Amino acid sequence: MKTVVSESKRGRGRPLTVGGRVHRKPLWNTPLRELRTKKGLTLMQASEQIGIQLKRLSDMELGYGVCLIAAMKVAKFYGKTVEELWTPLDS
């Protein structure tokens, strides 16, 4: 049986969990997945060509935390600016 731990009961700074698995909320809108698939690249191919870890690129595509150095590498790879690739979800 999966148990959802509510945000009020889990305490400050602890991630939301469902059945023992951590679930994060996306922070950014980003077209990264569309740009990658238009180039015909897999996630692994893109991460290797960009020079960042596969997990980091996956997280970036899903709108999770963005490391500035990695964001700059990704932006350069796609010929875009960081501002073009990431916009906050609340805007």
PDB file of C-alpha atoms in Angstrom:
ATOM      1  CA  MET A   1       0.000   0.000   0.000  1.00  0.00           C
ATOM      2  CA  LYS A   2       1.400   3.395  -1.009  1.00  0.00           C
ATOM      3  CA  THR A   3       1.294   6.115   1.564  1.00  0.00           C
ATOM      4  CA  VAL A   4       1.483   9.777   0.688  1.00  0.00           C
ATOM      5  CA  VAL A   5       3.160  11.892   3.305  1.00  0.00           C
ATOM      6  CA  SER A   6       1.543  15.296   3.276  1.00  0.00           C
ATOM      7  CA  GLU A   7       3.696  18.392   3.199  1.00  0.00           C
ATOM      8  CA  SER A   8       2.356  19.561   6.569  1.00  0.00           C
ATOM      9  CA  LYS A   9       3.359  16.303   8.317  1.00  0.00           C
ATOM     10  CA  ARG A  10       6.726  15.769   6.667  1.00  0.00           C
ATOM     11  CA  GLY A  11       8.441  18.800   8.152  1.00  0.00           C
ATOM     12  CA  ARG A  12      10.414  21.579   6.655  1.00  0.00           C
ATOM     13  CA  GLY A  13      13.136  20.668   4.160  1.00  0.00           C
ATOM     14  CA  ARG A  14      12.112  17.048   3.751  1.00  0.00           C
ATOM     15  CA  PRO A  15      11.069  15.894   0.262  1.00  0.00           C
ATOM     16  CA  LEU A  16       7.557  14.684  -0.519  1.00  0.00           C
ATOM     17  CA  THR A  17       7.504  10.893  -0.646  1.00  0.00           C
ATOM     18  CA  VAL A  18       5.080   8.384  -2.115  1.00  0.00           C
ATOM     19  CA  GLY A  19       5.605   4.785  -1.137  1.00  0.00           C
ATOM     20  CA  GLY A  20       9.138   5.567  -0.014  1.00  0.00           C
ATOM     21  CA  ARG A  21      10.082   7.242  -3.312  1.00  0.00           C
ATOM     22  CA  VAL A  22      11.023  10.908  -3.441  1.00  0.00           C
ATOM     23  CA  HIS A  23       8.948  13.109  -5.739  1.00  0.00           C
ATOM     24  CA  ARG A  24      10.199  16.539  -6.689  1.00  0.00           C
ATOM     25  CA  LYS A  25       8.218  19.325  -8.263  1.00  0.00           C
ATOM     26  CA  PRO A  26       9.528  20.904 -11.471  1.00  0.00           C
ATOM     27  CA  LEU A  27      10.701  24.505 -11.149  1.00  0.00           C
ATOM     28  CA  TRP A  28      11.223  25.443 -14.799  1.00  0.00           C
ATOM     29  CA  ASN A  29       9.538  25.428 -18.187  1.00  0.00           C
ATOM     30  CA  THR A  30      12.039  24.246 -20.768  1.00  0.00           C
ATOM     31  CA  PRO A  31      12.024  23.103 -24.411  1.00  0.00           C
ATOM     32  CA  LEU A  32      15.096  20.895 -23.972  1.00  0.00           C
ATOM     33  CA  ARG A  33      13.451  17.571 -24.777  1.00  0.00           C
ATOM     34  CA  GLU A  34      11.923  18.966 -27.990  1.00  0.00           C
ATOM     35  CA  LEU A  35      15.255  20.478 -29.064  1.00  0.00           C
ATOM     36  CA  ARG A  36      17.050  17.187 -28.421  1.00  0.00           C
ATOM     37  CA  THR A  37      14.523  15.065 -30.291  1.00  0.00           C
ATOM     38  CA  LYS A  38      14.564  17.489 -33.245  1.00  0.00           C
ATOM     39  CA  LYS A  39      18.299  16.785 -33.491  1.00  0.00           C
ATOM     40  CA  GLY A  40      17.510  13.055 -33.432  1.00  0.00           C
ATOM     41  CA  LEU A  41      19.552  12.448 -30.282  1.00  0.00           C
ATOM     42  CA  THR A  42      18.947  10.161 -27.367  1.00  0.00           C
ATOM     43  CA  LEU A  43      19.420  11.524 -23.869  1.00  0.00           C
ATOM     44  CA  MET A  44      22.702   9.621 -23.588  1.00  0.00           C
ATOM     45  CA  GLN A  45      24.010  10.927 -26.924  1.00  0.00           C
ATOM     46  CA  ALA A  46      23.126  14.503 -26.030  1.00  0.00           C
ATOM     47  CA  SER A  47      24.702  14.288 -22.564  1.00  0.00           C
ATOM     48  CA  GLU A  48      27.919  12.888 -24.066  1.00  0.00           C
ATOM     49  CA  GLN A  49      28.075  15.561 -26.782  1.00  0.00           C
ATOM     50  CA  ILE A  50      27.329  18.359 -24.302  1.00  0.00           C
ATOM     51  CA  GLY A  51      29.766  16.964 -21.734  1.00  0.00           C
ATOM     52  CA  ILE A  52      27.449  16.663 -18.733  1.00  0.00           C
ATOM     53  CA  GLN A  53      26.120  13.721 -16.738  1.00  0.00           C
ATOM     54  CA  LEU A  54      23.117  11.864 -18.109  1.00  0.00           C
ATOM     55  CA  LYS A  55      21.172  12.287 -14.841  1.00  0.00           C
ATOM     56  CA  ARG A  56      21.839  16.033 -14.811  1.00  0.00           C
ATOM     57  CA  LEU A  57      20.543  16.464 -18.374  1.00  0.00           C
ATOM     58  CA  SER A  58      17.515  14.318 -17.579  1.00  0.00           C
ATOM     59  CA  ASP A  59      16.724  16.473 -14.534  1.00  0.00           C
ATOM     60  CA  MET A  60      17.172  19.627 -16.607  1.00  0.00           C
ATOM     61  CA  GLU A  61      14.757  18.335 -19.265  1.00  0.00           C
ATOM     62  CA  LEU A  62      12.183  17.581 -16.568  1.00  0.00           C
ATOM     63  CA  GLY A  63      12.436  21.126 -15.198  1.00  0.00           C
ATOM     64  CA  TYR A  64      14.230  20.301 -11.954  1.00  0.00           C
ATOM     65  CA  GLY A  65      17.234  22.136 -10.514  1.00  0.00           C
ATOM     66  CA  VAL A  66      19.616  23.705 -12.982  1.00  0.00           C
ATOM     67  CA  CYS A  67      23.366  24.017 -12.439  1.00  0.00           C
ATOM     68  CA  LEU A  68      24.645  27.236 -14.032  1.00  0.00           C
ATOM     69  CA  ILE A  69      27.748  25.670 -15.614  1.00  0.00           C
ATOM     70  CA  ALA A  70      25.694  22.823 -17.104  1.00  0.00           C
ATOM     71  CA  ALA A  71      23.015  25.286 -18.250  1.00  0.00           C
ATOM     72  CA  MET A  72      25.645  27.318 -20.090  1.00  0.00           C
ATOM     73  CA  LYS A  73      26.989  24.174 -21.803  1.00  0.00           C
ATOM     74  CA  VAL A  74      23.479  23.106 -22.830  1.00  0.00           C
ATOM     75  CA  ALA A  75      22.610  26.590 -24.119  1.00  0.00           C
ATOM     76  CA  LYS A  76      25.795  26.711 -26.204  1.00  0.00           C
ATOM     77  CA  PHE A  77      25.110  23.235 -27.604  1.00  0.00           C
ATOM     78  CA  TYR A  78      21.632  24.265 -28.786  1.00  0.00           C
ATOM     79  CA  GLY A  79      22.679  27.748 -29.913  1.00  0.00           C
ATOM     80  CA  LYS A  80      20.382  29.439 -27.400  1.00  0.00           C
ATOM     81  CA  THR A  81      20.732  31.596 -24.312  1.00  0.00           C
ATOM     82  CA  VAL A  82      20.086  30.304 -20.812  1.00  0.00           C
ATOM     83  CA  GLU A  83      17.110  32.689 -20.598  1.00  0.00           C
ATOM     84  CA  GLU A  84      15.604  31.175 -23.768  1.00  0.00           C
ATOM     85  CA  LEU A  85      15.850  27.651 -22.371  1.00  0.00           C
ATOM     86  CA  TRP A  86      14.558  28.106 -18.816  1.00  0.00           C
ATOM     87  CA  THR A  87      11.664  30.172 -17.543  1.00  0.00           C
ATOM     88  CA  PRO A  88      10.231  29.835 -14.037  1.00  0.00           C
ATOM     89  CA  LEU A  89       6.977  27.884 -13.829  1.00  0.00           C
ATOM     90  CA  ASP A  90       5.258  30.727 -12.012  1.00  0.00           C
ATOM     91  CA  SER A  91       5.761  33.216 -14.860  1.00  0.00           C
TER      92      SER A  91
END
